[in-house]
Amino acid sequence: MKPPLLALALGVAIIPGLAHAQAEEIDAGIESPGNQVFLVRNDRGVMQYDTRTTNPGSGPNDLSRTNLGPYMPQLTASFSYGGVKYLFLRTGQYVGLDANSENVVQRLSYIDNNNWPGLAPYGNKIEAALRFKGSTILFFLSDGQYIEYDMAQRNIAFGPIAMNAITLPSLQNVAGQITGAARWDNNRAVIFLRGQRHMWFNFRGVNASGLPTPNFGSQFAQPQVFAGGYQGGYQAPPVPQYQPPVPQPQWQQPQVWQPQAQRPQWQQPPVQQPQFQQPVGSPGTINRLTNKLNYTADTQTLAMRPDSHRIATGGWDNTLSIWDSSGQTLVHAVAISLQGRGDLLLDTAFSPNGQRIVTGSRQTGNTAEVTVNVWDASTGSQALILQGAPTGFCQSVAYDPQGLRIAAGCFSQTTGNAMVRVWDANNGAQLFQINGVDGPVTFSPDGNLLASASGATQEINIYNSRTSQLLQTLQGNAVSGIKKAVFTPDGTHLVTGNFNGTVTVWSIPTGQIVSSFSGHAGPVNDIAINRNVTRIASAGEDGRLILWDSSTGRQLSSYNGPKPLRNVLFNPDGDVVLTGGDENIIRIFAD
């Protein structure tokens, strides 16, 4: 029997005949070729799944007589990479098996700096493992932290760091409760929790979808009876003090796709009409997809110059691309590599005059890198040095509407501290720092107010943007954390996109919630408001783009995409909507 790969399809499907079965705790998932996955229970029974369906195959099975047998009693985590199944044991050891034959190709050894550089101090803390993007492996630790390990470079790329609303959104409340994990396909996995529960995990959004779900009554409801238990105590095979590492071709020739920082091919096919001219259609609806533009990387950020003649995009390719959109065809005008300034572009914003652009990115591993930078939007050269510019995880940046100040919301990967910093946009001098909040950050239209929140809280603070004085705190008990915030053009209201899938409109004068719209099945990643405040657009983790009537909360129209959407914006006239996300496509809609 060949153990398979673990992860799960979205949604919960009831398995016929198992509605009353009692589920066991899941300790590990083993992925194998042939669209199979094995879930290892705490009684060492193993359930076999076909990843092409939501139905389980045979099981519970006994793998004690297979090549996996000697390792099953102490197995705590597993993943496959480069044709090798890696099994991690509670004893702080690991073994590598050929993915097809299951013959040992890397002998049982302790996790040390010879075979897993940097991972040795955490070998006894590993609770689960997932093959993530490219050559990255996620190790979930028993203390609630996690590590991103780069198999190609053979080192820790990121962490160990706590799971929170910035690093792993939606998993912060289950930190320390993870018992196992398994990859299902290229887009998602399943995380198993204590108490016979599970959560879906989106690779592209790097977050969990929804709340923990009981295994009972789901596709993970499994028969309790298992007659193949192990007899006697487990005796681990003897381990020598040092095992010379076996050559590992997967580190020389990774077989998993890695994002390549290449020039996006947006020139073909050409745009058939000026995308920002007034088209004919029914006002108030997204009724025409005017263009679909292929992009080379998951789009984490999308911005438009105030005159709409330039568009900026970026994401997992760690390159800021600026496109000329003034003619019939989008032309790639400037490409700015962020090499040495992070490994993921998270947010960007044009200055009001369109001459500069500020970026926020994520630090690469434990190497200190400046992750808030200001660029010349025409040449791509660095335009301004920000005093005391932060390192770490900077997910939100903003220019004030007068172009006088720059704000960034950041999170330190080493200290765990959250902070918002504000600089003079002309000379780069730091004006002040606000501790305890990390974004999203946004300025009011007159530039006098600065709003910021922490993604883990259900409140957002309003500050004097010149003095940092806290003026107001907006509190709501039904938002489950705030992902995005935007002032209305008249400055009287603040609109937020929330982790629980709602869009909330807050009154600035009263501090009260005016209205709340529900329509997304997961976090609202971005929102936009048109110039005359008649419509709100929201982009969600569920792949939906929704256009709302801002006064009634009625859904005017929607688009259902196959993968999470990260960004949405209106053009200045409000008759065109752009959105991007994990599908590597920028879509342009028009009324």
XYZ file of C-alpha atoms in Angstrom:
591
model
C 0.000 0.000 0.000
C 1.344 3.394 -0.924
C 0.465 6.193 1.478
C -0.932 9.260 -0.309
C -1.122 12.998 -0.084
C -3.369 14.949 2.264
C -5.615 17.917 1.804
C -9.311 18.419 1.174
C -11.934 19.843 -1.147
C -13.871 22.914 -0.093
C -17.091 22.304 1.718
C -18.196 19.472 3.974
C -19.718 16.412 2.384
C -21.661 13.844 4.409
C -20.458 10.309 3.763
C -23.363 7.890 3.316
C -23.537 5.368 6.125
C -21.076 7.245 8.330
C -23.348 9.919 9.747
C -23.270 8.248 13.166
C -19.672 7.095 13.110
C -17.341 8.357 15.776
C -14.229 10.064 14.450
C -10.772 9.513 15.902
C -8.118 12.166 16.276
C -5.939 12.593 13.146
C -2.201 12.661 13.835
C -0.691 12.888 10.363
C -1.397 12.807 6.652
C 0.785 10.891 4.206
C 0.675 11.859 0.543
C 1.342 9.367 -2.234
C 1.198 9.152 -6.030
C -2.035 8.207 -7.711
C -4.344 10.831 -6.178
C -4.349 9.094 -2.811
C -4.014 10.253 0.759
C -3.730 8.345 4.030
C -4.866 9.878 7.312
C -3.155 8.334 10.321
C -5.344 8.218 13.431
C -4.213 8.249 17.022
C -5.124 4.565 17.301
C -2.781 4.024 14.304
C -5.669 3.020 12.081
C -5.263 4.529 8.616
C -8.043 5.826 6.366
C -7.402 5.890 2.619
C -8.848 8.717 0.473
C -9.010 9.442 -3.228
C -8.219 13.157 -3.670
C -10.398 13.336 -6.791
C -13.539 12.708 -4.716
C -14.834 13.625 -1.279
C -15.474 9.982 -0.393
C -13.103 7.826 1.664
C -11.747 4.586 0.274
C -10.798 1.611 2.405
C -10.114 1.752 6.097
C -9.302 1.852 8.815
C -6.311 -0.150 7.565
C -3.251 -1.611 9.249
C 0.084 -0.476 7.777
C 2.204 -2.354 10.316
C 3.275 -4.938 7.737
C 4.310 -2.363 5.129
C 7.604 -0.482 4.927
C 5.905 2.216 6.994
C 5.253 -0.170 9.859
C 8.340 0.484 12.001
C 7.590 4.200 12.060
C 3.809 4.248 12.470
C 3.577 4.207 16.298
C 5.654 7.392 16.643
C 4.643 9.158 13.420
C 3.666 12.796 13.973
C 4.094 14.520 10.578
C 4.781 13.779 6.943
C 5.136 15.442 3.554
C 6.411 14.490 0.089
C 8.996 16.428 -1.879
C 11.205 15.549 -4.814
C 10.052 11.933 -4.977
C 10.676 11.286 -1.276
C 8.177 10.794 1.550
C 9.553 12.325 4.714
C 8.256 10.856 7.984
C 8.856 12.746 11.240
C 8.666 10.938 14.579
C 7.942 12.124 18.093
C 11.427 10.951 19.044
C 12.980 13.853 17.117
C 13.944 11.568 14.245
C 13.046 11.392 10.578
C 13.283 8.914 7.724
C 12.958 9.288 3.944
C 11.136 6.729 1.791
C 10.915 6.517 -1.962
C 7.490 7.932 -2.898
C 6.633 4.963 -5.127
C 8.406 1.907 -3.743
C 8.490 3.084 -0.109
C 12.016 1.724 0.214
C 14.233 3.666 2.605
C 16.364 6.219 0.733
C 17.352 8.326 3.754
C 18.025 6.240 6.845
C 16.391 6.903 10.165
C 18.372 9.724 11.785
C 17.986 12.451 14.321
C 17.067 15.905 13.033
C 20.352 17.780 13.260
C 22.234 20.534 11.475
C 23.789 18.081 9.029
C 20.549 16.842 7.513
C 18.130 19.674 8.448
C 20.196 22.854 8.961
C 18.463 25.198 11.413
C 15.678 22.760 12.315
C 17.484 20.787 15.025
C 16.217 22.842 18.040
C 12.624 22.197 16.980
C 12.773 18.500 16.073
C 10.832 17.395 19.174
C 8.197 20.117 18.717
C 6.934 19.196 15.240
C 3.204 18.400 15.257
C 2.384 18.639 11.543
C 3.974 19.452 8.190
C 2.704 20.674 4.812
C 4.344 20.996 1.422
C 3.540 24.615 0.568
C 4.494 26.858 -2.372
C 7.501 25.905 -4.462
C 10.175 24.352 -2.236
C 8.671 25.700 1.010
C 7.511 23.356 3.787
C 5.367 24.539 6.711
C 6.225 22.931 10.053
C 3.614 23.473 12.777
C 5.103 23.298 16.284
C 3.542 22.197 19.547
C 4.064 25.632 21.135
C 1.757 27.366 18.623
C 4.540 28.651 16.358
C 5.354 27.607 12.822
C 8.383 27.533 10.512
C 8.739 27.975 6.758
C 11.568 25.689 5.636
C 13.144 26.005 2.190
C 14.022 22.547 0.861
C 15.966 23.978 -2.089
C 18.182 26.184 0.083
C 18.171 23.763 3.032
C 17.497 26.388 5.660
C 14.750 28.142 7.610
C 13.281 30.844 5.389
C 10.848 32.301 7.936
C 10.213 31.811 11.649
C 9.763 30.264 14.061
C 6.991 32.739 14.683
C 3.572 32.720 16.307
C 0.478 32.110 14.225
C -1.532 35.305 14.297
C -3.796 37.451 12.145
C -0.790 38.732 10.176
C 1.368 35.653 9.653
C -1.349 32.981 9.285
C -4.774 34.643 9.314
C -7.631 32.589 10.802
C -5.277 30.093 12.461
C -4.342 32.311 15.404
C -7.205 30.966 17.500
C -6.125 27.346 17.058
C -2.385 27.836 17.634
C -1.100 24.934 19.702
C -4.155 22.791 18.867
C -2.933 21.357 15.559
C -2.504 17.567 15.549
C -1.989 16.853 11.856
C -2.115 18.245 8.346
C -2.333 16.978 4.818
C -2.163 18.443 1.316
C -5.085 17.816 -1.051
C -4.108 19.630 -4.236
C -2.137 22.658 -5.389
C -4.583 25.090 -3.791
C -5.535 23.788 -0.369
C -4.908 21.446 2.506
C -6.694 20.371 5.650
C -5.535 21.107 9.184
C -6.647 18.692 11.921
C -7.219 19.974 15.442
C -7.669 18.528 18.895
C -11.251 17.678 19.713
C -11.783 15.818 16.406
C -12.042 18.980 14.287
C -10.557 20.291 11.073
C -10.129 23.507 9.054
C -9.457 24.159 5.396
C -6.194 25.970 4.598
C -5.712 27.975 1.369
C -2.169 27.919 0.020
C -2.590 30.991 -2.178
C -4.261 33.126 0.454
C -2.064 31.694 3.208
C -5.017 31.512 5.566
C -7.760 29.239 6.800
C -11.315 29.379 5.490
C -14.129 29.427 8.006
C -14.249 28.098 11.549
C -13.158 24.685 12.885
C -15.579 21.958 11.760
C -16.257 18.697 13.627
C -14.921 15.596 11.893
C -18.126 13.852 12.882
C -20.694 14.169 10.121
C -18.078 15.231 7.556
C -15.969 13.361 5.040
C -13.565 12.756 7.914
C -16.054 10.814 10.012
C -14.373 7.432 10.385
C -15.430 4.082 11.898
C -14.207 3.706 15.440
C -13.464 -0.010 15.318
C -9.905 -0.880 14.341
C -8.667 -4.439 14.756
C -5.168 -3.930 13.432
C -3.587 -2.286 16.472
C 0.061 -2.856 17.275
C 1.037 -5.460 19.835
C 3.733 -4.698 22.364
C 5.828 -1.593 22.801
C 7.500 0.264 20.026
C 11.241 -0.138 19.712
C 12.751 2.472 17.467
C 15.487 1.183 15.169
C 18.942 2.013 16.525
C 20.254 5.394 15.452
C 23.977 6.016 15.126
C 25.436 9.217 16.497
C 25.929 10.530 13.017
C 24.543 9.463 9.672
C 26.318 10.886 6.603
C 23.575 12.554 4.606
C 22.414 10.622 1.575
C 22.636 12.683 -1.640
C 19.270 14.315 -2.126
C 18.668 15.174 -5.757
C 15.492 17.045 -4.876
C 17.624 19.873 -3.482
C 19.566 20.202 -6.705
C 16.584 19.813 -9.022
C 13.390 20.756 -7.192
C 10.433 19.226 -8.955
C 7.926 21.691 -7.592
C 7.151 24.854 -9.521
C 8.677 27.998 -8.078
C 7.527 31.537 -8.903
C 9.833 33.093 -11.492
C 10.382 36.817 -11.532
C 9.867 37.180 -15.260
C 8.252 39.934 -17.199
C 4.470 39.425 -17.168
C 3.035 38.929 -20.625
C 0.215 41.444 -20.663
C 0.727 42.796 -24.142
C -1.237 40.012 -25.841
C -4.077 39.823 -26.428
C -4.514 43.599 -26.909
C -7.301 45.427 -25.172
C -10.092 45.896 -27.668
C -11.141 49.327 -26.455
C -9.836 51.988 -24.063
C -10.739 50.258 -20.840
C -11.507 53.463 -18.996
C -13.835 55.141 -21.488
C -17.530 55.205 -20.680
C -19.001 51.980 -22.103
C -22.619 51.356 -22.941
C -24.480 49.264 -20.385
C -26.812 49.165 -17.437
C -25.632 51.478 -14.659
C -24.983 49.787 -11.358
C -24.021 46.333 -12.577
C -20.941 44.401 -13.553
C -22.365 43.264 -16.866
C -19.316 43.051 -19.104
C -15.905 41.522 -18.658
C -14.024 43.821 -21.042
C -10.660 42.124 -20.698
C -8.822 39.329 -18.952
C -5.101 39.880 -18.611
C -2.701 37.046 -17.782
C -0.081 37.714 -15.141
C 2.910 35.664 -14.032
C 2.283 35.557 -10.273
C -0.482 35.555 -7.712
C -1.552 39.197 -7.443
C -1.364 40.387 -3.853
C -1.600 44.095 -4.606
C -3.236 46.262 -7.278
C -3.151 50.067 -7.444
C -4.096 52.793 -9.924
C -2.562 56.210 -10.417
C -5.119 58.988 -9.725
C -5.302 59.908 -13.421
C -5.897 56.194 -14.261
C -3.028 56.191 -16.798
C -0.851 53.815 -14.799
C -1.641 50.546 -12.982
C 0.687 48.860 -10.488
C 0.638 45.144 -9.717
C 2.739 42.731 -7.698
C 2.769 39.676 -5.501
C 4.622 36.389 -5.265
C 7.097 37.274 -8.022
C 8.450 39.956 -5.662
C 8.420 42.476 -8.503
C 6.459 45.711 -8.706
C 5.174 46.044 -12.277
C 3.827 49.364 -13.539
C 1.693 49.388 -16.668
C 0.716 52.253 -18.971
C -3.061 52.111 -19.464
C -3.604 55.356 -21.343
C -3.964 53.825 -24.798
C -5.706 50.921 -26.451
C -3.262 48.375 -25.024
C -1.669 47.952 -21.617
C 2.074 48.509 -21.979
C 4.598 47.239 -19.467
C 6.314 50.492 -18.516
C 8.444 49.794 -15.414
C 9.523 46.663 -13.543
C 11.009 47.149 -10.065
C 12.672 44.132 -8.477
C 12.307 43.963 -4.697
C 15.201 41.526 -4.341
C 16.773 42.160 -0.947
C 13.652 43.968 0.258
C 11.516 40.933 1.012
C 10.191 37.818 -0.663
C 6.567 38.856 -1.180
C 5.022 42.198 -2.208
C 1.977 42.804 0.002
C 0.699 46.330 -0.672
C 1.409 49.422 -2.753
C 0.032 52.965 -3.193
C 0.626 55.831 -5.644
C 1.330 59.330 -4.420
C -1.477 61.822 -5.257
C 0.546 63.306 -8.137
C 1.342 59.830 -9.445
C 5.095 60.443 -9.493
C 5.992 58.094 -6.645
C 4.813 54.759 -5.332
C 5.296 53.184 -1.898
C 5.537 49.424 -1.353
C 5.173 47.138 1.648
C 6.648 43.650 1.607
C 7.613 40.675 3.794
C 11.130 40.148 5.096
C 12.961 37.086 3.756
C 13.492 34.698 6.676
C 15.470 36.123 9.565
C 17.563 38.450 7.391
C 16.887 42.091 8.288
C 15.561 43.835 5.176
C 13.875 47.206 4.742
C 10.311 46.358 3.764
C 8.789 49.819 3.189
C 10.265 51.600 0.177
C 9.440 54.607 -2.022
C 10.101 54.470 -5.770
C 10.025 56.777 -8.759
C 7.005 55.560 -10.704
C 8.531 56.520 -14.053
C 12.076 55.189 -13.742
C 11.826 52.559 -11.004
C 14.708 54.082 -9.055
C 14.495 54.568 -5.297
C 13.011 58.002 -4.732
C 13.176 58.413 -0.952
C 14.906 56.841 2.049
C 12.537 56.504 5.010
C 14.148 57.175 8.371
C 13.976 54.094 10.582
C 12.179 52.136 7.865
C 10.995 48.863 9.373
C 11.972 45.295 8.680
C 9.517 42.484 9.037
C 6.017 42.035 7.660
C 4.514 45.258 6.251
C 1.083 44.454 4.885
C -0.446 47.926 4.495
C 0.895 51.235 3.115
C -0.804 54.537 2.256
C -0.156 58.091 1.031
C -2.277 60.843 2.508
C -4.419 62.638 -0.145
C -2.253 65.776 0.029
C 0.945 63.808 -0.525
C 2.452 65.070 2.737
C 2.735 61.834 4.719
C 3.285 58.106 4.224
C 1.938 55.497 6.643
C 2.750 51.798 6.969
C 1.347 49.063 9.188
C 3.964 46.448 10.078
C 4.574 43.403 12.237
C 8.014 42.335 13.502
C 8.811 38.724 12.731
C 11.474 38.577 15.447
C 9.904 40.468 18.365
C 6.213 39.976 17.600
C 5.597 43.721 17.998
C 2.954 45.470 15.896
C 3.361 49.115 14.897
C 2.223 51.854 12.528
C 4.828 54.389 11.411
C 4.247 57.719 9.701
C 6.881 59.638 7.708
C 7.219 63.021 6.039
C 6.688 62.197 2.346
C 9.101 64.939 1.215
C 12.236 64.247 3.256
C 11.582 60.773 4.736
C 11.798 61.895 8.378
C 9.845 59.681 10.766
C 7.066 61.718 12.386
C 5.747 59.207 14.906
C 5.115 55.563 15.678
C 1.964 53.934 17.084
C 2.454 50.617 18.883
C -0.025 47.768 19.109
C -1.656 48.167 15.687
C -0.398 46.962 12.329
C -3.023 47.830 9.755
C -4.874 48.175 7.584
C -3.900 51.866 7.435
C -5.871 54.539 5.565
C -6.061 58.348 5.565
C -9.239 60.412 5.503
C -9.827 62.490 2.329
C -8.655 65.701 4.033
C -5.579 63.951 5.410
C -6.372 64.901 9.010
C -7.320 61.414 10.204
C -5.460 58.118 10.114
C -7.333 54.876 10.709
C -5.606 51.670 11.722
C -6.505 48.388 13.343
C -5.093 45.010 14.219
C -6.412 42.164 12.108
C -6.983 40.122 15.260
C -9.331 42.641 16.892
C -12.891 43.756 16.249
C -12.112 47.442 16.529
C -10.430 50.167 14.525
C -8.734 53.280 15.908
C -8.932 56.808 14.479
C -5.866 59.001 15.115
C -4.901 62.611 14.466
C -2.548 62.084 11.521
C -0.305 64.973 12.586
C 0.045 64.297 16.312
C -0.800 60.538 16.601
C -3.413 61.369 19.268
C -6.075 58.673 19.557
C -9.384 60.372 18.803
C -11.863 57.524 18.553
C -12.230 53.750 18.665
C -14.867 52.055 16.543
C -15.973 48.770 18.067
C -18.123 45.984 16.650
C -18.836 42.516 17.943
C -19.644 40.890 14.606
C -16.664 41.475 12.318
C -14.150 38.822 13.577
C -11.219 41.074 12.722
C -10.716 43.779 10.086
C -8.765 43.120 6.868
C -9.359 46.338 4.913
C -10.572 49.867 5.701
C -11.436 52.780 3.374
C -12.857 56.235 4.109
C -15.753 57.418 1.986
C -14.824 60.363 -0.297
C -16.686 62.809 1.961
C -14.874 61.508 5.058
C -18.072 60.923 7.063
C -17.919 57.139 7.052
C -15.427 54.316 7.147
C -16.072 51.055 5.298
C -14.332 47.859 6.399
C -13.933 44.389 4.919
C -13.975 41.795 7.666
C -12.705 38.296 8.392
C -16.235 36.939 8.824
C -17.218 37.777 5.237
C -19.115 40.996 5.955
C -18.722 44.587 4.756
C -19.406 47.139 7.511
C -20.175 50.862 7.204
C -19.226 52.932 10.273
C -20.268 56.508 11.065
C -17.280 58.667 11.991
C -19.323 61.311 13.909
C -21.168 58.737 16.062
C -18.765 55.795 16.032
C -21.686 53.452 15.374
C -22.251 50.803 12.736
C -24.624 52.177 10.110
C -25.055 49.005 8.076
C -23.489 45.627 7.425
C -23.645 43.581 4.211
C -23.302 39.783 4.126
C -22.505 37.862 0.977
C -19.046 36.295 1.181
C -18.295 32.787 2.432
C -14.890 33.811 3.783
C -12.782 36.865 4.638
C -13.288 40.056 2.620
C -9.767 40.790 1.380
C -10.364 44.194 -0.219
C -13.044 46.831 -0.762
C -13.443 49.897 -2.965
C -15.908 52.821 -3.046
C -16.878 54.759 -6.149
C -16.528 58.545 -6.257
C -20.179 59.436 -5.590
C -20.508 56.788 -2.852
C -23.354 54.953 -4.564
C -21.556 51.641 -4.857
C -19.148 49.480 -2.892
C -17.159 46.630 -4.436
C -15.773 43.780 -2.340
C -13.310 40.999 -3.211
C -13.319 37.846 -1.131
C -11.354 34.779 -0.177
C -14.264 32.811 -1.664
C -13.402 34.133 -5.148
C -16.452 36.406 -5.302
C -16.508 39.981 -6.542
C -19.683 41.694 -5.312
C -21.033 45.107 -6.300
C -23.267 46.586 -3.573
C -25.744 49.448 -3.464
C -24.141 51.441 -0.653
C -27.409 52.885 0.653
C -29.468 49.675 0.779
C -26.840 46.922 0.944
C -28.485 45.199 -2.002
C -26.253 43.106 -4.217
C -26.358 44.699 -7.663
C -24.265 42.024 -9.340
C -21.424 39.619 -8.693
C -18.712 37.571 -10.334
C -17.733 34.136 -9.017
C -14.078 33.334 -9.592
C -12.438 29.937 -9.114
C -9.772 31.184 -6.674
C -9.461 33.833 -3.948
C -9.534 37.501 -4.976
C -7.079 39.821 -3.202
C -7.746 43.242 -4.727
C -10.490 45.410 -6.137
C -10.581 49.038 -7.257
C -12.737 51.483 -9.208
C -11.338 53.747 -11.885
C -11.776 57.507 -11.111
C -15.083 57.695 -13.012
C -16.461 54.694 -11.163
C -17.596 52.864 -14.308
C -14.814 50.296 -14.418
C -13.844 47.713 -11.783
C -10.482 45.928 -11.717
C -9.731 42.883 -9.611
C -6.844 40.444 -9.153
C -5.943 37.493 -7.000
C -4.666 33.947 -6.923
C -5.676 33.019 -10.470
C -2.765 35.005 -11.964
C -5.280 37.084 -13.933
C -6.263 40.748 -13.739
C -9.902 41.175 -14.784
C -11.457 44.435 -15.968
C -15.226 44.831 -15.681
C -17.363 47.684 -16.987
C -20.952 48.793 -16.484
